[in-house]
Coordinates of C-alpha atoms in Angstrom, one line a residue:
Chain A
X1 CA -0.1 0.3 -0.2
X2 CA 1.0 3.6 -1.0
X3 CA 2.0 6.0 2.0
X4 CA 0.8 9.4 2.6
X5 CA 3.1 12.0 1.1
X6 CA 4.8 14.2 3.8
X7 CA 6.6 17.1 3.5
X8 CA 10.0 17.8 5.4
X9 CA 11.4 21.4 4.3
X10 CA 10.2 24.5 2.9
X11 CA 11.5 23.8 -0.7
X12 CA 9.2 20.2 -0.9
X13 CA 6.1 22.7 -0.1
X14 CA 6.6 25.1 -2.5
X15 CA 8.0 22.8 -5.2
X16 CA 5.9 22.8 -8.8
X17 CA 5.6 19.1 -8.5
X18 CA 8.4 16.9 -6.5
X19 CA 7.5 14.1 -8.6
X20 CA 9.3 13.0 -11.8
X21 CA 6.1 11.4 -12.8
X22 CA 4.1 14.5 -13.4
X23 CA 7.1 16.0 -15.1
X24 CA 7.2 13.2 -17.0
X25 CA 3.7 13.0 -18.3
X26 CA 3.5 16.9 -18.4
X27 CA 6.4 16.9 -21.0
X28 CA 4.9 14.1 -22.8
X29 CA 1.6 15.7 -22.9
X30 CA 2.8 19.1 -24.0
X31 CA 5.0 17.0 -27.0
X32 CA 1.6 15.5 -28.3
X33 CA -0.2 18.7 -28.0
X34 CA 2.5 20.5 -29.9
X35 CA 2.2 17.7 -32.6
X36 CA -1.2 18.3 -33.1
X37 CA -0.9 20.3 -36.7
X38 CA 0.6 17.4 -38.3
X39 CA -2.1 14.4 -36.6
X40 CA -5.2 16.6 -37.1
X41 CA -7.4 18.7 -39.6
X42 CA -8.3 22.7 -39.9
X43 CA -10.6 22.5 -38.2
X44 CA -9.6 21.0 -35.3
X45 CA -6.6 23.0 -34.8
X46 CA -9.4 26.1 -34.9
X47 CA -10.7 23.8 -31.6
X48 CA -7.5 23.5 -30.1
X49 CA -6.4 27.2 -30.2
X50 CA -9.4 28.2 -29.2
X51 CA -8.6 26.0 -26.1
X52 CA -5.1 27.2 -25.3
X53 CA -7.4 31.1 -25.3
X54 CA -9.1 29.5 -23.1
X55 CA -6.7 28.3 -20.8
X56 CA -5.5 31.4 -20.8
X57 CA -8.1 33.5 -20.0
X58 CA -9.5 31.4 -17.4
X59 CA -5.9 31.0 -15.4
X60 CA -6.3 35.0 -15.8
X61 CA -9.6 35.0 -14.0
X62 CA -8.6 32.1 -11.4
X63 CA -5.7 34.4 -10.2
X64 CA -8.7 36.9 -9.3
X65 CA -11.8 35.0 -8.5
X66 CA -9.9 31.7 -7.6
X67 CA -6.6 32.9 -5.5
X68 CA -7.2 35.8 -4.2
X69 CA -11.2 35.4 -3.6
X70 CA -12.0 38.5 -5.6
X71 CA -15.3 37.4 -7.9
X72 CA -15.5 39.7 -10.5
X73 CA -17.7 39.1 -13.7
X74 CA -15.9 41.7 -15.7
X75 CA -14.1 39.6 -17.7
X76 CA -15.3 40.0 -20.9
X77 CA -14.6 43.6 -20.3
X78 CA -10.5 42.9 -20.1
X79 CA -11.1 40.3 -22.5
X80 CA -12.4 43.5 -25.1
X81 CA -9.9 46.0 -24.1
X82 CA -6.7 43.1 -24.9
X83 CA -8.2 42.5 -28.2
X84 CA -9.0 46.0 -29.1
X85 CA -5.9 46.9 -28.1
X86 CA -3.8 44.1 -29.9
X87 CA -6.2 45.0 -33.5
X88 CA -5.9 48.6 -33.5
X89 CA -2.2 48.5 -32.7
X90 CA -1.6 46.0 -35.7
X91 CA -4.0 47.4 -38.1
X92 CA -4.3 50.6 -37.6
X93 CA -0.7 51.8 -36.4
X94 CA 1.0 48.7 -38.1
X95 CA 3.0 47.7 -34.9
X96 CA 4.6 44.4 -35.0
X97 CA 2.5 41.5 -33.0
X98 CA 5.7 41.1 -31.1
X99 CA 4.8 44.6 -29.2
X100 CA 1.1 45.0 -30.0
X101 CA 0.1 40.9 -28.2
X102 CA 2.4 42.0 -25.2
X103 CA 0.4 45.9 -24.9
X104 CA -3.0 44.6 -25.1
X105 CA -2.1 42.7 -21.7
X106 CA -0.3 46.0 -20.4
X107 CA -3.4 48.2 -21.6
X108 CA -5.4 45.9 -20.0
X109 CA -3.8 46.0 -16.7
X110 CA -3.5 49.6 -16.7
X111 CA -7.2 49.9 -16.8
X112 CA -7.9 47.3 -14.5
X113 CA -6.1 49.1 -11.8
X114 CA -8.9 51.5 -12.3
X115 CA -11.4 49.4 -11.8
X116 CA -9.4 48.1 -8.6
X117 CA -9.3 51.7 -6.9
X118 CA -12.8 52.4 -6.5
X119 CA -13.1 48.5 -5.5
X120 CA -10.5 47.9 -2.8
X121 CA -12.6 48.6 -0.1
X122 CA -16.1 45.9 -1.5
X123 CA -16.0 42.2 -1.8
X124 CA -18.3 39.7 -2.2
X125 CA -21.5 40.5 -4.3
X126 CA -21.0 44.3 -4.4
X127 CA -17.4 43.3 -6.4
X128 CA -19.1 41.3 -8.7
X129 CA -21.6 43.9 -9.6
X130 CA -18.9 47.0 -9.2
X131 CA -17.0 44.6 -12.2
X132 CA -20.2 44.1 -14.0
X133 CA -20.8 47.8 -14.3
X134 CA -17.2 48.2 -15.4
X135 CA -17.4 45.5 -17.8
X136 CA -20.6 47.6 -19.5
X137 CA -18.9 51.2 -19.1
X138 CA -15.4 49.4 -21.3
X139 CA -18.0 48.2 -23.9
X140 CA -20.0 51.4 -23.9
X141 CA -16.6 53.8 -24.3
X142 CA -15.5 51.3 -26.8
X143 CA -18.8 51.9 -28.6
X144 CA -18.6 55.1 -28.9
X145 CA -15.4 56.5 -28.6
X146 CA -15.2 56.0 -32.8
X147 CA -12.0 57.3 -33.4
X148 CA -10.1 55.0 -31.9
X149 CA -12.0 51.7 -32.1
X150 CA -14.3 52.4 -34.9
X151 CA -17.5 52.4 -33.1
X152 CA -20.1 49.0 -34.4
X153 CA -18.2 48.8 -37.3
X154 CA -15.7 46.7 -35.3
X155 CA -11.3 46.3 -36.4
X156 CA -9.8 43.9 -38.9
X157 CA -7.0 42.8 -37.9
X158 CA -4.2 42.2 -40.6
X159 CA -0.5 42.2 -40.6
X160 CA 0.5 39.8 -37.5
X161 CA 3.5 38.2 -38.8
X162 CA 6.1 36.4 -36.4
X163 CA 9.5 35.0 -37.7
X164 CA 7.5 35.9 -41.9
X165 CA 4.5 33.3 -40.8
X166 CA 1.0 34.9 -40.8
X167 CA 0.0 34.4 -37.0
X168 CA -3.5 35.0 -37.8
X169 CA -4.5 31.2 -38.9
X170 CA -3.0 27.3 -39.2
X171 CA 0.3 26.2 -37.7
X172 CA 1.4 29.6 -36.7
X173 CA -1.1 30.5 -35.0
X174 CA -1.4 27.4 -33.1
X175 CA 2.3 27.5 -32.5
X176 CA 2.1 30.7 -31.1
X177 CA -0.7 30.3 -29.2
X178 CA 0.8 27.3 -27.8
X179 CA 4.1 29.2 -26.1
X180 CA 2.3 32.0 -25.5
X181 CA -0.3 29.0 -22.8
X182 CA 3.1 27.4 -21.8
X183 CA 4.4 30.8 -20.8
X184 CA 1.4 32.2 -18.9
X185 CA 0.6 29.4 -17.2
X186 CA 4.3 28.7 -15.8
X187 CA 4.9 31.7 -14.8
X188 CA 1.3 31.7 -12.9
X189 CA 2.6 28.4 -11.4
X190 CA 5.2 30.4 -10.3
X191 CA 3.9 33.6 -8.9
X192 CA 1.2 31.4 -7.1
X193 CA 4.4 29.6 -5.4
X194 CA 6.0 32.9 -3.9
X195 CA 5.7 35.9 -1.4
X196 CA 2.6 36.8 -3.3
X197 CA 0.6 33.9 -4.2
X198 CA 0.6 33.1 -0.7
X199 CA -0.2 36.8 0.2
X200 CA -3.1 36.3 -1.8
X201 CA -4.5 33.0 -0.5
X202 CA -4.6 34.7 2.7
X203 CA -6.5 38.0 1.4
X204 CA -8.9 35.2 -0.1
X205 CA -9.4 33.6 3.5
X206 CA -9.8 36.2 5.4
X207 CA -8.7 39.5 4.3
X208 CA -8.8 41.7 8.3
X209 CA -6.9 38.2 9.1
X210 CA -4.2 38.9 6.2
X211 CA -4.3 42.4 7.0
X212 CA -3.7 42.0 10.9
X213 CA -0.5 39.8 9.3
X214 CA 1.2 42.3 7.7
X215 CA -0.6 41.8 3.7
X216 CA -1.0 45.2 2.2
X217 CA -4.1 44.7 1.2
X218 CA -4.5 47.2 -1.0
X219 CA -1.0 46.7 -2.7
X220 CA -1.5 43.3 -2.9
X221 CA -5.7 43.5 -4.2
X222 CA -4.5 46.3 -7.0
X223 CA -1.3 43.6 -8.3
X224 CA -3.9 41.0 -8.3
X225 CA -6.2 42.9 -10.6
X226 CA -3.3 43.8 -12.4
X227 CA -1.7 40.6 -13.2
X228 CA -5.0 39.1 -13.7
X229 CA -5.9 41.4 -16.9
X230 CA -2.4 41.6 -18.0
X231 CA -3.3 37.8 -18.4
X232 CA -6.7 38.4 -19.5
X233 CA -6.2 41.0 -22.0
X234 CA -3.3 38.7 -23.6
X235 CA -5.9 36.0 -24.4
X236 CA -8.1 38.5 -26.0
X237 CA -4.9 39.9 -28.0
X238 CA -4.9 36.3 -28.7
X239 CA -8.5 36.1 -29.5
X240 CA -8.5 39.3 -31.9
X241 CA -6.0 37.2 -33.6
X242 CA -7.8 34.4 -34.4
X243 CA -11.1 36.2 -34.9
X244 CA -9.2 38.1 -37.3
X245 CA -12.3 40.8 -36.8
X246 CA -13.4 42.5 -33.1
X247 CA -16.8 43.6 -32.6
X248 CA -18.3 44.6 -29.5
X249 CA -20.5 42.3 -29.9
X250 CA -18.1 39.6 -29.3
X251 CA -17.4 40.5 -26.2
X252 CA -20.6 40.0 -23.8
X253 CA -22.1 39.3 -20.8
X254 CA -22.5 35.8 -21.4
X255 CA -18.2 36.1 -21.7
X256 CA -17.9 36.6 -18.3
X257 CA -20.4 33.9 -17.4
X258 CA -18.3 31.4 -19.6
X259 CA -14.9 32.5 -17.7
X260 CA -16.7 31.6 -13.9
X261 CA -17.9 28.8 -15.3
X262 CA -15.2 27.4 -16.8
X263 CA -13.2 28.2 -13.2
X264 CA -16.2 27.0 -10.9
X265 CA -16.6 23.6 -12.8
X266 CA -12.5 23.2 -13.1
X267 CA -12.0 23.8 -9.4
X268 CA -11.6 26.9 -8.1
X269 CA -8.1 28.4 -6.8
X270 CA -6.8 25.3 -8.9
X271 CA -4.7 26.4 -11.6
X272 CA -4.8 22.2 -13.4
X273 CA -8.8 23.2 -12.6
X274 CA -9.3 26.0 -14.8
X275 CA -7.3 24.2 -17.5
X276 CA -9.3 21.3 -17.0
X277 CA -12.6 23.7 -17.4
X278 CA -11.1 25.4 -20.1
X279 CA -10.9 22.2 -21.8
X280 CA -14.3 21.0 -20.9
X281 CA -16.2 24.0 -22.1
X282 CA -14.5 24.7 -24.9
X283 CA -15.6 21.4 -25.8
X284 CA -18.5 21.1 -24.7
X285 CA -20.3 23.2 -28.0
X286 CA -18.3 20.6 -30.0
X287 CA -20.3 18.0 -28.2
X288 CA -23.2 19.3 -28.4
X289 CA -22.7 19.6 -32.2
X290 CA -21.9 16.0 -32.6
X291 CA -24.7 14.9 -30.3
X292 CA -27.4 16.8 -32.7
X293 CA -25.8 15.7 -35.5
X294 CA -26.4 12.3 -34.4
X295 CA -29.9 12.5 -34.8
X296 CA -32.0 13.3 -38.4
X297 CA -32.2 16.1 -40.1
X298 CA -35.1 17.8 -38.4
X299 CA -33.0 17.6 -34.8
X300 CA -29.7 19.2 -36.6
X301 CA -31.6 22.2 -37.9
X302 CA -32.9 22.8 -34.6
X303 CA -29.5 23.1 -32.9
X304 CA -28.6 24.9 -35.7
X305 CA -31.6 27.4 -35.0
X306 CA -31.5 27.8 -31.7
X307 CA -27.2 27.1 -31.3
X308 CA -26.9 29.7 -29.0
X309 CA -29.7 29.2 -26.9
X310 CA -28.8 25.4 -26.4
X311 CA -24.9 26.8 -25.5
X312 CA -26.5 29.2 -23.3
X313 CA -28.4 26.2 -22.0
X314 CA -25.5 24.1 -21.7
X315 CA -23.3 26.6 -19.6
X316 CA -26.3 27.4 -17.1
X317 CA -27.1 23.3 -16.6
X318 CA -22.9 22.8 -16.1
X319 CA -23.2 25.6 -13.5
X320 CA -25.8 24.1 -11.6
X321 CA -24.8 20.4 -11.5
X322 CA -21.7 20.8 -10.9
X323 CA -22.0 23.4 -7.6
X324 CA -24.5 20.8 -6.5
X325 CA -23.1 17.9 -6.6
X326 CA -19.1 18.3 -7.1
X327 CA -18.5 21.8 -5.8
X328 CA -14.7 21.3 -5.8
X329 CA -15.2 21.2 -10.2
X330 CA -13.1 18.2 -12.0
X331 CA -9.9 19.0 -10.1
X332 CA -11.7 17.8 -7.5
X333 CA -13.4 14.5 -8.7
X334 CA -9.5 13.8 -10.1
X335 CA -8.3 14.0 -6.7
X336 CA -11.2 11.7 -5.3
X337 CA -10.7 9.4 -8.3
X338 CA -6.5 9.4 -7.4
X339 CA -7.3 9.0 -3.5
X340 CA -9.4 5.8 -4.2
X341 CA -6.5 4.4 -6.5
X342 CA -4.1 4.5 -4.1
X343 CA -5.9 3.9 -0.9
X344 CA -7.9 0.8 -2.3
X345 CA -9.1 -1.7 -1.0
X346 CA -9.3 0.6 2.0
X347 CA -11.7 3.6 2.3
X348 CA -9.5 6.5 3.9
Chain B
X1 CA -39.0 73.8 -20.0
X2 CA -40.5 71.3 -21.5
X3 CA -37.8 69.1 -21.9
X4 CA -36.7 68.7 -18.4
X5 CA -40.7 68.1 -17.6
X6 CA -40.3 65.1 -20.6
X7 CA -37.0 64.3 -19.2
X8 CA -38.4 63.6 -15.4
X9 CA -41.5 62.1 -16.8
X10 CA -39.7 59.6 -18.7
X11 CA -37.3 59.1 -15.3
X12 CA -40.5 58.2 -13.5
X13 CA -41.8 55.9 -15.8
X14 CA -38.3 54.1 -16.7
X15 CA -37.4 54.7 -12.9
X16 CA -40.8 52.4 -11.9
X17 CA -39.9 49.5 -13.6
X18 CA -36.4 49.4 -12.0
X19 CA -37.6 50.0 -8.3
X20 CA -40.6 47.1 -9.4
X21 CA -37.5 44.4 -10.2
X22 CA -35.3 46.6 -7.6
X23 CA -37.7 45.2 -5.3
X24 CA -37.9 41.4 -5.9
X25 CA -34.3 41.7 -6.0
X26 CA -34.0 42.9 -2.7
X27 CA -36.5 40.7 -0.9
X28 CA -34.7 37.7 -1.9
X29 CA -31.4 39.7 -0.6
X30 CA -33.0 40.7 2.7
X31 CA -34.1 36.9 3.9
X32 CA -31.3 34.7 2.1
X33 CA -28.8 36.7 1.8
X34 CA -28.3 35.0 -2.0
X35 CA -28.4 38.8 -4.7
X36 CA -30.5 36.6 -7.3
X37 CA -29.1 36.9 -10.6
X38 CA -31.8 35.5 -12.2
X39 CA -34.5 38.2 -11.3
X40 CA -34.2 39.5 -14.6
X41 CA -35.4 36.4 -15.7
X42 CA -38.1 35.6 -14.3
X43 CA -39.9 39.2 -15.2
X44 CA -39.1 38.2 -18.6
X45 CA -40.6 34.9 -18.7
X46 CA -43.6 36.0 -16.6
X47 CA -44.2 38.4 -18.9
X48 CA -44.3 35.9 -22.1
X49 CA -46.3 33.3 -20.0
X50 CA -48.7 36.4 -19.5
X51 CA -48.7 37.3 -22.7
X52 CA -49.2 34.1 -23.9
X53 CA -52.1 33.6 -20.9
X54 CA -53.7 37.1 -22.8
X55 CA -53.9 35.9 -26.3
X56 CA -55.6 33.1 -25.2
X57 CA -58.2 33.7 -23.3
X58 CA -58.6 37.3 -24.0
X59 CA -58.1 39.1 -20.4
X60 CA -57.7 42.6 -20.0
X61 CA -55.0 44.1 -17.5
X62 CA -56.3 43.7 -14.4
X63 CA -58.3 40.0 -14.8
X64 CA -54.4 38.9 -16.2
X65 CA -52.3 40.3 -13.3
X66 CA -55.2 38.2 -10.7
X67 CA -54.7 35.5 -12.8
X68 CA -50.7 35.9 -13.2
X69 CA -49.8 36.4 -9.9
X70 CA -50.3 32.9 -8.1
X71 CA -49.2 31.6 -11.5
X72 CA -45.7 33.6 -10.9
X73 CA -45.7 32.5 -7.3
X74 CA -45.9 28.6 -8.6
X75 CA -43.0 29.3 -10.6
X76 CA -40.7 31.1 -7.6
X77 CA -41.4 28.3 -5.6
X78 CA -41.0 25.5 -8.1
X79 CA -37.6 27.1 -9.0
X80 CA -36.4 27.7 -5.4
X81 CA -37.7 24.3 -4.9
X82 CA -35.6 22.8 -7.9
X83 CA -32.3 24.8 -8.1
X84 CA -31.8 26.6 -4.6
X85 CA -33.1 24.6 -2.0
X86 CA -31.0 21.8 -2.5
X87 CA -27.7 24.5 -2.1
X88 CA -29.3 25.3 1.6
X89 CA -26.2 25.6 3.9
X90 CA -23.7 25.8 1.1
X91 CA -21.5 29.1 0.5
X92 CA -23.6 31.9 -0.2
X93 CA -21.4 32.8 -3.8
X94 CA -22.4 29.0 -4.7
X95 CA -25.7 30.0 -4.3
X96 CA -25.0 33.2 -6.3
X97 CA -23.6 31.3 -8.7
X98 CA -26.3 28.6 -9.2
X99 CA -28.7 31.6 -9.8
X100 CA -26.3 33.0 -12.1
X101 CA -26.5 29.6 -14.3
X102 CA -30.3 29.9 -13.6
X103 CA -30.7 33.1 -15.4
X104 CA -28.5 31.8 -18.8
X105 CA -31.2 28.6 -18.4
X106 CA -34.4 30.3 -18.5
X107 CA -33.0 32.9 -20.9
X108 CA -32.5 30.0 -23.5
X109 CA -35.8 28.3 -22.6
X110 CA -37.3 31.7 -22.9
X111 CA -35.9 31.9 -27.0
X112 CA -36.9 28.7 -28.1
X113 CA -40.4 28.8 -26.7
X114 CA -41.8 32.3 -28.2
X115 CA -38.5 32.9 -30.4
X116 CA -36.5 36.3 -30.6
X117 CA -38.8 38.2 -32.4
X118 CA -40.3 41.0 -30.4
X119 CA -43.9 41.2 -29.7
X120 CA -46.6 44.1 -29.0
X121 CA -47.9 43.1 -25.9
X122 CA -50.9 45.8 -24.9
X123 CA -51.9 44.4 -22.2
X124 CA -55.6 45.2 -22.4
X125 CA -54.7 49.0 -21.1
X126 CA -55.9 51.4 -23.7
X127 CA -53.9 53.5 -25.6
X128 CA -55.1 57.2 -25.2
X129 CA -52.6 59.6 -24.1
X130 CA -53.4 61.1 -20.4
X131 CA -52.6 65.0 -19.5
X132 CA -51.0 64.5 -16.0
X133 CA -50.5 68.2 -14.8
X134 CA -49.8 69.3 -18.5
X135 CA -47.4 66.3 -19.1
X136 CA -48.8 63.4 -21.4
X137 CA -48.5 59.8 -20.8
X138 CA -49.8 56.6 -21.6
X139 CA -51.9 54.8 -19.1
X140 CA -49.7 52.3 -19.0
X141 CA -47.1 54.4 -17.7
X142 CA -48.9 55.5 -15.1
X143 CA -49.6 52.4 -13.9
X144 CA -45.9 51.4 -13.9
X145 CA -46.0 54.2 -11.6
X146 CA -48.7 53.8 -9.5
X147 CA -47.7 49.7 -9.5
X148 CA -44.3 50.6 -7.6
X149 CA -46.2 53.0 -5.4
X150 CA -48.9 49.9 -4.5
X151 CA -46.2 47.8 -4.1
X152 CA -44.0 49.5 -1.7
X153 CA -46.3 50.0 0.5
X154 CA -47.9 46.7 0.3
X155 CA -44.4 45.2 0.5
X156 CA -44.0 47.3 4.0
X157 CA -46.9 46.7 5.4
X158 CA -46.2 43.4 5.1
X159 CA -42.3 43.1 6.5
X160 CA -43.6 45.5 9.3
X161 CA -46.8 44.4 10.4
X162 CA -47.5 40.7 9.4
X163 CA -46.1 37.8 11.4
X164 CA -45.0 36.4 8.0
X165 CA -43.1 39.4 8.0
X166 CA -41.5 40.2 11.0
X167 CA -40.2 36.3 10.3
X168 CA -38.8 37.3 7.5
X169 CA -36.6 40.1 9.3
X170 CA -35.7 37.9 11.8
X171 CA -34.0 35.4 9.6
X172 CA -32.5 38.4 7.8
X173 CA -30.9 39.4 10.9
X174 CA -29.5 36.5 12.3
X175 CA -30.9 33.0 10.4
X176 CA -29.2 30.6 13.7
X177 CA -31.0 32.5 16.1
X178 CA -34.2 32.8 14.2
X179 CA -34.1 28.9 13.5
X180 CA -33.6 28.0 16.7
X181 CA -36.8 30.4 18.2
X182 CA -38.6 28.4 15.7
X183 CA -38.7 30.2 12.6
X184 CA -39.2 28.0 9.9
X185 CA -35.8 29.3 7.7
X186 CA -37.1 27.2 4.8
X187 CA -40.5 28.2 4.4
X188 CA -39.2 31.6 4.7
X189 CA -36.6 31.0 1.7
X190 CA -39.7 29.7 -0.3
X191 CA -42.0 32.5 0.7
X192 CA -38.9 35.3 -0.1
X193 CA -39.0 33.5 -3.8
X194 CA -42.5 33.7 -4.4
X195 CA -43.3 37.0 -3.1
X196 CA -40.4 38.3 -5.6
X197 CA -41.7 36.5 -8.1
X198 CA -45.0 38.0 -7.4
X199 CA -43.9 41.4 -7.7
X200 CA -41.5 39.4 -10.9
X201 CA -45.2 39.5 -12.6
X202 CA -46.4 42.6 -12.0
X203 CA -43.1 44.0 -12.9
X204 CA -42.3 42.0 -16.3
X205 CA -46.6 42.5 -17.4
X206 CA -46.2 46.7 -17.2
X207 CA -42.8 46.7 -18.6
X208 CA -43.4 44.5 -21.2
X209 CA -46.7 46.6 -22.0
X210 CA -44.8 50.0 -21.8
X211 CA -41.7 48.9 -23.3
X212 CA -41.9 46.3 -25.8
X213 CA -42.0 42.2 -25.4
X214 CA -38.9 40.8 -26.5
X215 CA -36.3 38.5 -25.5
X216 CA -33.8 41.2 -23.9
X217 CA -36.0 42.4 -21.2
X218 CA -34.0 40.3 -19.1
X219 CA -31.5 43.1 -19.1
X220 CA -33.7 44.9 -17.4
X221 CA -32.4 42.8 -14.2
X222 CA -29.3 44.0 -15.1
X223 CA -29.9 47.2 -15.3
X224 CA -31.9 47.4 -12.3
X225 CA -28.7 46.7 -9.7
X226 CA -27.8 50.2 -10.4
X227 CA -31.3 51.1 -8.5
X228 CA -30.8 47.8 -5.9
X229 CA -27.0 48.9 -5.1
X230 CA -28.7 52.6 -4.0
X231 CA -30.9 51.3 -1.6
X232 CA -28.7 48.8 0.0
X233 CA -29.4 45.7 -1.2
X234 CA -31.4 45.1 2.3
X235 CA -34.0 47.2 2.0
X236 CA -36.8 46.5 0.1
X237 CA -38.4 50.3 0.3
X238 CA -34.8 51.8 -0.5
X239 CA -34.8 50.0 -3.2
X240 CA -37.8 51.3 -4.5
X241 CA -37.0 54.7 -4.5
X242 CA -33.5 54.0 -5.5
X243 CA -35.4 52.9 -8.9
X244 CA -37.3 56.5 -9.2
X245 CA -33.8 58.1 -8.5
X246 CA -31.5 55.8 -11.2
X247 CA -34.2 56.3 -13.6
X248 CA -34.2 59.9 -13.1
X249 CA -30.8 60.5 -13.6
X250 CA -30.2 58.1 -16.5
X251 CA -33.0 60.4 -18.3
X252 CA -31.0 63.7 -17.2
X253 CA -27.9 62.9 -18.1
X254 CA -28.8 60.8 -21.2
X255 CA -30.9 64.3 -22.1
X256 CA -28.1 66.7 -20.6
X257 CA -24.7 64.9 -20.9
X258 CA -25.1 62.8 -24.3
X259 CA -26.1 60.0 -26.2
X260 CA -25.7 56.6 -25.0
X261 CA -25.9 58.0 -21.1
X262 CA -29.0 56.4 -20.5
X263 CA -27.0 52.5 -21.1
X264 CA -24.3 53.8 -18.3
X265 CA -25.2 56.5 -16.0
X266 CA -26.6 54.1 -13.4
X267 CA -23.6 51.7 -13.7
X268 CA -21.5 55.2 -13.0
X269 CA -23.4 55.4 -10.1
X270 CA -23.3 52.2 -8.6
X271 CA -19.0 52.8 -8.8
X272 CA -19.6 56.3 -7.0
X273 CA -21.8 55.1 -3.9
X274 CA -20.0 51.9 -3.7
X275 CA -16.8 54.2 -3.0
X276 CA -18.6 56.7 -0.9
X277 CA -20.5 53.9 1.0
X278 CA -19.7 50.0 0.4
X279 CA -23.0 48.7 1.7
X280 CA -25.1 51.2 -0.1
X281 CA -27.2 54.0 1.0
X282 CA -29.6 52.3 3.1
X283 CA -28.4 49.1 3.6
X284 CA -26.7 47.5 6.7
X285 CA -23.1 48.0 7.4
X286 CA -21.6 44.5 8.6
X287 CA -19.3 44.4 11.2
X288 CA -16.8 41.7 10.7
X289 CA -14.8 40.7 13.8
X290 CA -12.1 37.3 13.1

């Protein structure tokens, strides 16, 4: 029988992983994903890119909501800021994507500090409503600042090249997104084991107690806003590359709800959970499409007629069922399964 | 001057709509501590059901209202039983997220049943313009303002004088203590959902009659957040007042500041108010201890 795992030193406690097996599996998984353009067609590649963008966005939101405990319903607003920044810098100002993509994160982070300052005294539901309000205001500003954003006409994204490849489609987009995703996931994993990450968790668990212990609430909350929005902004920039056209309609409220659904069903506060949730929820519409295509013609037309409604209902049902039956999310289910596996035939 | 009066009168009408929706939020928040993100969707669903009922039985406004209030209360009860009751004892955040999920489900179901085309729905209210103090109103607009006044008065009387209302306030003040002195907390929660759905019925029918019956009616729920925040999430009468104030601010800023201010001025007000008083204007300040 396997015994429990005990950490004896602090470095063991904060290590990314003490197990070589985990590293092995991680590298194997990345290799398989990296080989995808050789293995699958264009359509599947597009879906893979969407999954990775969702991972980036979910990891960013998870940092704010899962790790720091600041509930945000404003995800769509920051995605919009990132997407528009990238699109405008590329198309209207002719920047290179090397600079415009990081810039979409920087601009989103800068705006999030503006959001963060008034929100410092708030928490819980009041904060959720305030972030919701901000995302409406951001969308509104984008819609009416026509000189910069072309208003309701939207912006076509063009001229994104890296090493001479057009990174708006196919394998180049895939590899660039993969690189960004790996960079961000490892960056966040590392960040969460530093002083900053632990301060955030302290704020989540009890902010007043954290303050008593000497955590500077203002500084760390603003930092959480800024870094999380930086990542979300990058996700928005990637979205604009994949969509090749940004319009304010893309960034509706349902996107914020989808983002929260991802981290809830993945497991709040866990980066692996955010990744699992992003994979699951991005593939859900595909699964629904396949499911309806199994049936006769009438059901397929029913699906194409009500695709947004069915998708919305599916998100809602997934959120409700997970909160009811698996509040720890997919990652909790995985942990239970692993525990059961190693303890079998004993219960504990 | 006429322009100002016109802005104020439309402000009162939109404000009354916000106030009614906001009261639905406040009743549930007051007794369960949950912000019901599905309130706007319930308003929309009830309005659509009312539309179908009115078309089938050719009812005029007051009979329709009398039929729709029990129907919506049953709907509220069913939603509470299916979605909220199983979550009793879970963290507030989880329950609020369930209402967010519920909102998306209701929205999809409504569009799948009634389609996404808007309907004209007069709810059997006449459309002859009435002049009140020189300002022209449609009767439906006056009904809306009157409904807010009546519902506010009823809610105040209910919470102040009835046994049920007092137990509701007890649950709001301290759930465990209320349970210990013999208040059935779960029954109060169900009651709160039923009452808020009853208000949603009044709101839904009148909002649809005043504006249009379209799937974006749910957005009225989100637009009413400023009103609830302004009134304080746990003040039912404050929510009604907040609605009127937000309605006036929106229309005045639209008229005097600029195009599109109607959509966001309420949200700007939220942010300003919460910066000054993080618990709303009439809300109770929560005292936290470690």
